[in-house]
Each structure stands twice: as C-alpha cells, then as structure tokens.
Tab-separated table of C-alpha atoms and ligand atoms in Angstrom:
chain	number	residue	atom	x	y	z
A	12	MET	CA	-18.876	21.998	39.526
A	13	GLU	CA	-16.988	20.935	42.684
A	14	ILE	CA	-18.269	23.734	44.174
A	15	SER	CA	-21.065	26.451	44.871
A	16	LEU	CA	-21.249	29.119	42.201
A	17	ARG	CA	-20.794	31.489	45.667
A	18	GLU	CA	-18.145	29.522	46.810
A	19	TYR	CA	-16.363	29.975	43.385
A	20	LEU	CA	-16.722	33.433	43.331
A	21	SER	CA	-15.401	33.854	46.783
A	22	SER	CA	-12.229	31.986	46.160
A	23	GLY	CA	-11.387	34.966	43.871
A	24	LYS	CA	-10.277	32.675	40.947
A	25	VAL	CA	-11.753	33.942	37.371
A	26	LEU	CA	-14.607	32.475	35.973
A	27	PHE	CA	-15.217	31.901	32.021
A	28	ALA	CA	-18.729	33.162	30.815
A	29	ASP	CA	-19.866	32.077	27.310
A	30	GLY	CA	-20.036	34.561	24.465
A	31	ALA	CA	-22.872	35.465	21.963
A	32	THR	CA	-26.167	34.210	21.702
A	33	GLY	CA	-27.996	36.105	19.742
A	34	THR	CA	-25.461	36.767	16.508
A	35	MET	CA	-24.377	32.601	17.008
A	36	LEU	CA	-28.092	31.804	16.156
A	37	MET	CA	-28.936	33.816	13.690
A	38	ALA	CA	-25.635	32.586	11.441
A	39	ALA	CA	-27.399	29.370	12.346
A	40	GLY	CA	-30.191	30.182	10.697
A	41	LEU	CA	-33.214	32.507	13.010
A	42	PRO	CA	-34.905	34.189	10.785
A	43	PRO	CA	-35.246	37.855	11.132
A	44	GLY	CA	-37.759	39.445	13.403
A	45	GLN	CA	-38.489	35.994	15.285
A	46	ALA	CA	-38.374	35.979	18.962
A	47	PRO	CA	-34.837	33.511	19.351
A	48	GLU	CA	-36.802	31.694	22.900
A	49	ILE	CA	-39.179	29.724	20.139
A	50	TRP	CA	-36.698	27.917	19.620
A	51	ASN	CA	-35.917	26.438	23.245
A	52	VAL	CA	-38.881	24.311	21.704
A	53	GLU	CA	-38.829	24.309	18.331
A	54	GLN	CA	-35.089	23.773	17.727
A	55	PRO	CA	-33.947	22.758	21.054
A	56	GLU	CA	-30.598	20.569	18.544
A	57	LYS	CA	-29.604	23.994	17.383
A	58	ILE	CA	-29.595	25.459	21.685
A	59	LEU	CA	-27.932	22.707	23.003
A	60	SER	CA	-25.183	22.659	19.762
A	61	LEU	CA	-24.632	26.255	20.779
A	62	HIS	CA	-24.374	25.727	24.416
A	63	ARG	CA	-21.500	22.498	23.811
A	64	ALA	CA	-19.823	24.777	21.458
A	65	TYR	CA	-18.893	27.301	24.467
A	66	LEU	CA	-18.620	24.808	27.127
A	67	ASP	CA	-16.078	22.822	24.767
A	68	ALA	CA	-13.915	26.507	24.085
A	69	GLY	CA	-13.846	26.240	28.059
A	70	SER	CA	-16.775	28.472	29.412
A	71	GLN	CA	-17.890	27.820	33.265
A	72	ILE	CA	-20.897	29.376	33.238
A	73	ILE	CA	-23.129	29.912	30.462
A	74	LEU	CA	-26.344	31.540	29.828
A	75	THR	CA	-29.954	30.812	28.822
A	76	ASN	CA	-31.979	31.593	25.664
A	77	THR	CA	-33.999	34.085	27.667
A	78	PHE	CA	-32.253	37.126	26.827
A	79	GLY	CA	-36.081	38.353	25.263
A	80	GLY	CA	-37.969	36.314	27.774
A	81	SER	CA	-39.629	38.594	29.786
A	82	ARG	CA	-43.586	38.392	29.398
A	83	ILE	CA	-43.742	42.061	28.268
A	84	LYS	CA	-40.909	41.212	25.267
A	85	LEU	CA	-42.692	38.139	24.447
A	86	ASP	CA	-45.843	39.810	23.420
A	87	LYS	CA	-44.688	41.813	21.042
A	88	ALA	CA	-43.704	38.803	19.483
A	89	GLY	CA	-47.486	37.451	20.074
A	90	ILE	CA	-46.254	34.949	22.693
A	91	GLY	CA	-46.220	36.754	26.045
A	92	GLU	CA	-48.639	33.488	26.964
A	93	ARG	CA	-45.493	30.943	26.506
A	94	VAL	CA	-43.104	32.655	28.972
A	95	VAL	CA	-43.609	30.428	31.725
A	96	GLU	CA	-43.243	27.392	28.929
A	97	LEU	CA	-40.065	28.740	26.891
A	98	ASN	CA	-38.026	29.878	30.225
A	99	ARG	CA	-38.131	26.265	31.900
A	100	ALA	CA	-37.392	24.651	28.048
A	101	ALA	CA	-34.127	26.814	28.116
A	102	ALA	CA	-32.664	26.081	31.833
A	103	GLY	CA	-33.395	22.723	30.895
A	104	LEU	CA	-31.543	22.950	27.910
A	105	ALA	CA	-28.734	24.315	29.094
A	106	ARG	CA	-28.546	22.035	32.240
A	107	GLN	CA	-28.758	19.302	30.002
A	108	ALA	CA	-25.781	20.816	28.033
A	109	ALA	CA	-23.444	21.402	31.360
A	110	GLY	CA	-24.228	18.836	32.883
A	111	ALA	CA	-22.000	18.996	36.250
A	112	ARG	CA	-19.675	20.303	33.761
A	113	ALA	CA	-20.645	24.561	34.392
A	114	TYR	CA	-23.023	26.757	35.500
A	115	VAL	CA	-26.270	27.958	34.354
A	116	ALA	CA	-27.248	31.030	34.672
A	117	GLY	CA	-30.885	31.629	34.074
A	118	ASP	CA	-30.790	35.060	31.121
A	119	ILE	CA	-32.969	38.302	31.937
A	120	GLY	CA	-32.624	41.024	29.169
A	121	PRO	CA	-34.339	44.327	29.174
A	122	SER	CA	-38.156	44.329	28.598
A	123	GLY	CA	-38.256	47.151	25.328
A	124	GLU	CA	-40.080	49.232	27.005
A	125	LEU	CA	-39.184	52.582	28.538
A	126	MET	CA	-40.074	53.223	32.192
A	127	ALA	CA	-42.306	55.666	33.559
A	128	PRO	CA	-42.387	58.996	33.351
A	129	MET	CA	-40.953	58.368	29.137
A	130	GLY	CA	-42.572	54.911	28.521
A	131	PRO	CA	-45.277	53.323	29.426
A	132	LEU	CA	-43.480	51.138	32.203
A	133	THR	CA	-43.201	50.960	36.010
A	134	TYR	CA	-42.073	49.805	38.486
A	135	GLU	CA	-44.249	47.585	39.086
A	136	LYS	CA	-45.211	45.980	35.923
A	137	ALA	CA	-41.393	45.238	35.388
A	138	PHE	CA	-40.877	43.677	38.578
A	139	GLU	CA	-43.878	41.129	38.156
A	140	ALA	CA	-42.935	40.071	34.754
A	141	PHE	CA	-39.220	39.803	35.334
A	142	ALA	CA	-40.639	37.959	38.803
A	143	GLU	CA	-42.123	35.642	36.128
A	144	GLN	CA	-39.667	34.919	34.220
A	145	ALA	CA	-36.968	34.306	36.671
A	146	ALA	CA	-39.827	31.835	38.965
A	147	ALA	CA	-39.305	29.579	35.517
A	148	LEU	CA	-35.873	30.138	35.302
A	149	ALA	CA	-35.792	28.731	38.911
A	150	GLU	CA	-37.856	25.767	38.342
A	151	GLY	CA	-35.866	24.671	35.159
A	152	GLY	CA	-32.725	24.468	36.847
A	153	VAL	CA	-30.526	27.521	36.814
A	154	ASP	CA	-27.614	28.131	39.409
A	155	ALA	CA	-27.634	32.105	39.241
A	156	ILE	CA	-29.960	34.535	37.922
A	157	TRP	CA	-27.589	37.002	35.155
A	158	VAL	CA	-29.494	40.081	34.599
A	159	GLU	CA	-27.867	41.717	31.610
A	160	THR	CA	-27.625	44.404	29.033
A	161	MET	CA	-29.296	46.843	30.935
A	162	THR	CA	-29.429	50.691	30.641
A	163	ASP	CA	-32.294	51.694	32.886
A	164	LEU	CA	-31.178	51.500	36.608
A	165	GLU	CA	-35.227	51.427	37.911
A	166	GLU	CA	-35.154	48.964	35.591
A	167	ALA	CA	-32.668	46.480	36.154
A	168	ARG	CA	-33.387	47.821	39.933
A	169	ALA	CA	-36.945	45.469	39.203
A	170	ALA	CA	-35.145	42.725	37.708
A	171	VAL	CA	-32.291	42.902	40.522
A	172	ASN	CA	-35.152	42.793	43.185
A	173	ALA	CA	-37.674	40.214	41.376
A	174	ALA	CA	-34.801	37.747	41.174
A	175	LEU	CA	-33.882	37.756	44.599
A	176	GLN	CA	-37.476	37.555	45.396
A	177	VAL	CA	-38.393	35.014	43.663
A	178	SER	CA	-35.367	31.985	44.663
A	179	ASP	CA	-32.587	32.194	46.539
A	180	LEU	CA	-30.011	32.006	43.886
A	181	PRO	CA	-26.920	34.514	43.634
A	182	VAL	CA	-28.254	37.637	41.154
A	183	PHE	CA	-25.856	38.744	38.558
A	184	CYS	CA	-26.424	42.217	37.024
A	185	SER	CA	-24.389	43.762	33.826
A	186	LEU	CA	-25.256	46.242	32.088
A	187	SER	CA	-24.492	47.981	28.562
A	188	PHE	CA	-22.308	51.227	29.267
A	189	GLY	CA	-21.096	53.672	26.075
A	190	LYS	CA	-18.045	55.008	25.025
A	191	ARG	CA	-18.063	57.391	27.505
A	192	GLY	CA	-19.082	54.891	30.302
A	193	ARG	CA	-22.084	56.377	30.754
A	194	THR	CA	-25.702	53.715	29.067
A	195	MET	CA	-27.919	54.799	26.865
A	196	MET	CA	-30.148	55.899	29.981
A	197	GLY	CA	-27.252	57.994	30.612
A	198	VAL	CA	-26.535	56.265	34.256
A	199	SER	CA	-22.803	56.082	35.226
A	200	ALA	CA	-20.730	52.751	37.125
A	201	ARG	CA	-20.981	54.321	39.753
A	202	GLN	CA	-24.779	55.196	40.196
A	203	ALA	CA	-25.022	51.657	39.137
A	204	ALA	CA	-23.103	50.286	41.566
A	205	GLN	CA	-24.496	52.647	43.924
A	206	THR	CA	-27.641	51.438	43.375
A	207	LEU	CA	-27.369	47.954	42.346
A	208	TRP	CA	-24.533	46.468	44.432
A	209	PRO	CA	-26.123	47.051	47.912
A	210	LEU	CA	-29.383	44.695	47.769
A	211	GLY	CA	-27.425	41.725	47.663
A	212	LEU	CA	-25.902	41.172	44.095
A	213	ALA	CA	-23.242	38.296	43.762
A	214	ALA	CA	-21.826	40.259	40.850
A	215	ILE	CA	-21.917	43.242	38.636
A	216	GLY	CA	-20.140	44.934	35.752
A	217	ALA	CA	-20.565	45.584	32.550
A	218	ASN	CA	-21.691	43.528	29.466
A	219	CYS	CA	-22.078	44.559	25.667
A	220	GLY	CA	-21.914	48.216	24.849
A	221	GLU	CA	-19.972	50.155	22.490
A	222	GLY	CA	-16.674	49.121	22.156
A	223	LEU	CA	-14.444	47.759	25.102
A	224	ASP	CA	-12.640	52.476	25.393
A	225	MET	CA	-14.563	52.603	28.611
A	226	ILE	CA	-14.101	48.876	30.191
A	227	PRO	CA	-11.378	50.299	33.151
A	228	GLU	CA	-13.222	53.700	33.343
A	229	VAL	CA	-16.532	51.453	34.700
A	230	LEU	CA	-14.387	48.926	36.370
A	231	ALA	CA	-12.486	51.700	38.435
A	232	GLN	CA	-15.777	53.546	39.436
A	233	MET	CA	-17.460	50.168	40.140
A	234	ARG	CA	-14.288	49.136	41.983
A	235	GLU	CA	-13.963	52.161	44.416
A	236	VAL	CA	-18.007	51.825	45.531
A	237	ALA	CA	-18.128	48.277	45.984
A	238	PRO	CA	-14.484	47.116	46.882
A	239	GLU	CA	-15.414	43.433	47.399
A	240	ALA	CA	-17.633	43.076	44.322
A	241	PRO	CA	-16.627	40.035	41.745
A	242	LEU	CA	-16.865	42.373	38.542
A	243	ILE	CA	-18.037	40.973	35.101
A	244	VAL	CA	-16.639	41.608	31.924
A	245	LYS	CA	-18.145	40.468	28.679
A	246	PRO	CA	-18.036	43.103	26.015
A	247	ASN	CA	-18.484	42.807	22.539
A	248	ALA	CA	-16.103	42.135	19.667
A	249	GLY	CA	-15.283	45.473	19.601
A	250	LEU	CA	-17.226	48.033	17.717
A	251	PRO	CA	-20.032	46.397	14.303
A	252	LYS	CA	-19.228	48.166	10.735
A	253	LEU	CA	-20.483	47.527	8.000
A	254	VAL	CA	-18.778	45.207	5.646
A	255	ALA	CA	-20.481	44.426	2.082
A	256	GLY	CA	-23.850	45.007	4.193
A	257	ALA	CA	-23.294	42.431	7.082
A	258	THR	CA	-22.212	43.453	10.309
A	259	VAL	CA	-19.066	42.280	11.367
A	260	TYR	CA	-16.771	43.186	14.633
A	261	ASP	CA	-13.592	44.625	14.438
A	262	LEU	CA	-11.792	42.298	16.929
A	263	THR	CA	-10.235	39.233	16.793
A	264	PRO	CA	-10.022	36.810	19.292
A	265	GLN	CA	-6.674	37.408	19.598
A	266	ASP	CA	-6.899	41.224	19.845
A	267	PHE	CA	-10.354	40.617	22.128
A	268	ALA	CA	-8.178	38.493	24.467
A	269	ALA	CA	-5.163	40.547	25.278
A	270	ARG	CA	-7.605	43.155	25.916
A	271	MET	CA	-9.454	41.253	28.346
A	272	SER	CA	-6.523	40.022	29.858
A	273	GLU	CA	-5.619	44.055	30.746
A	274	PHE	CA	-9.405	43.843	32.780
A	275	VAL	CA	-8.075	40.987	34.315
A	276	LEU	CA	-5.614	42.479	36.151
A	277	GLN	CA	-7.968	45.291	36.613
A	278	GLY	CA	-10.173	43.267	38.953
A	279	ALA	CA	-12.385	41.869	36.507
A	280	ARG	CA	-13.462	38.550	37.755
A	281	VAL	CA	-16.207	37.108	35.313
A	282	ILE	CA	-15.694	36.771	32.091
A	283	GLY	CA	-16.829	36.197	28.648
A	284	SER	CA	-17.512	37.710	25.565
A	285	CYS	CA	-20.806	39.490	23.533
A	286	CYS	CA	-21.990	40.552	20.278
A	287	GLY	CA	-20.298	39.658	17.166
A	288	SER	CA	-18.036	36.636	19.086
A	289	SER	CA	-17.916	33.119	19.262
A	290	PRO	CA	-17.046	30.218	20.703
A	291	ASP	CA	-12.725	30.728	19.056
A	292	PHE	CA	-13.404	34.363	21.103
A	293	ILE	CA	-13.978	31.760	24.799
A	294	ARG	CA	-11.103	29.765	24.132
A	295	GLU	CA	-8.565	32.572	23.450
A	296	LEU	CA	-9.657	33.978	26.730
A	297	ARG	CA	-8.700	30.607	28.482
A	298	GLN	CA	-5.545	29.820	26.756
A	299	ARG	CA	-4.520	33.428	27.618
A	300	ILE	CA	-5.778	34.081	31.229
A	301	ALA	CA	-5.655	31.667	34.011
A	302	ALA	CA	-8.533	30.752	36.190
B	19	ZN	ZN1	-23.721	42.685	23.302
C-alpha cells in the first residue's frame, strides 16, 4: 500500500479486512483438534493460498494464522515451546502473500484460560504471554497487531498493553458480543471502549459473536465513548445451525454485504467477516461498498 496504515485509517476511508481463517482451514483438511498454527510450518502452501484467496477477493488487510498462537494456548497442544517459530512463520507467510499490495495484521486471540479470580490466569501472566507473541509477530514483519474475539476485559487489556509495549505498530482490538450486546463475560461495548480505547488503540470494535443484530448498538456505544475511533465490524456469517451434522451459517454473501453496508453508514470503517465466511463474502463487500 502506498500509505501507512495509520494514514489510511485517518483518511476516513473504509478498510477491507479478510474473512474466516479457522473454518476455512478445517474445510481445507485441518484435522479436528489440531492447532491451526502448526500449518504455518507444515502446510505453508495452504496458508499462502488462503491469504491469496482473500487478497484476490479484495482484502486490504489480512490476519496472520496465529489466533491461538500464544504460549498459553499452544501449551494445550503440547507445542508451547514453538511459539516464536510459529508466529514468525505466520507473519512471514502473510507478508509474502500480501507483498506491498495489502497490510498484514498479526492476529492475537484469547488464551483460552479464565482470568483470576474465576480461573488461573493473572494479568501479569497474560501480559507476558501476549508480549511474547506480539514481539514474534512484529519480528516477522506485520504492519499491525490485531487483538480479536476477546470476551474478558482484563485479558483484552493485557493483550493490548503487551502489543503496545513490544512494538510501535498500530494495535487493533475487537471483542466478541452476544445477542444482547454483551460479551460472554458480561462486558458491554461501552465498557470495552472506555477501558481499551484510551490505552492507545488505532481501531476498536466487534468481531465474531452471535449474529449481526447487536452491531448497531455496539457501534453506537463505542461511538459515544470514542467519537474519533475507527470502528471495526467483522462478524460471523450470521448464526450457526446444524444441517445434516455439519455447522453452517445462515447468511449468504449477498445478505451479509447488505447488512454490512448499513453498518458502514453508521460509522464502521474496518470491515470484514468471521466464522463461516469465505472470500466470496469479501468480494461481495467490495462490490457493494465504496472504499
Ligand atoms: Zn468468528
């Protein structure tokens, strides 16, 4: 891209992100229960081709295959020692696919542990693990760090602060909201923006979550708290349902893009899709929505 990511965001133009990674990799043959991050070294061609499919569809910022790439999460798969290798490899693959035609965001997802006092994870331990991951992603050449699908505000705060501390890169944060506009841990969009935006984020918003119906309220609350914030909307392809034993999401690319164009009118500036979506969803967004 000709301009830096910060300049792009401050231009007020819409930035098109990518769509699902996890559900796409499962469709490409990732065995159930295997850490997707292993494919960054064992099946790099499959990761590259997924990135290229989104870039060809019009994604301007793609996320690395590192959603579960913190040491805490990788430990559960017995590969915690490979955290630096797997995150660097992922950043390198995304950079290789994007070249200079798109931005690369280093993806950081939840640790999978509950925070104290409900679980074993302290703020300090979470910070340490996310700092290690963010540093490896930065070394691998990403343009931003994107903390996503967060439900616990303390964990989100740890990840955002860690990313800000280990690099000078822009940091995005998006949380996953349920139907009633709160995360699984009960956090409202207003609380999320009040706590996280002042830390020094470049963009904030919602991703994944229970359908799209809560998005207008999420945007309104975040807009009220942080009027100047570029807002992220990257929801699932509607709601999941079981059809003949398989999970399918209920929105077509066309229906999804129609809903998303309303969110852009409401102020969404970083848009994409999450679980159950495919490059067709991004292609449809690009056709329907002006940058
Ligand atoms: Zn999702």
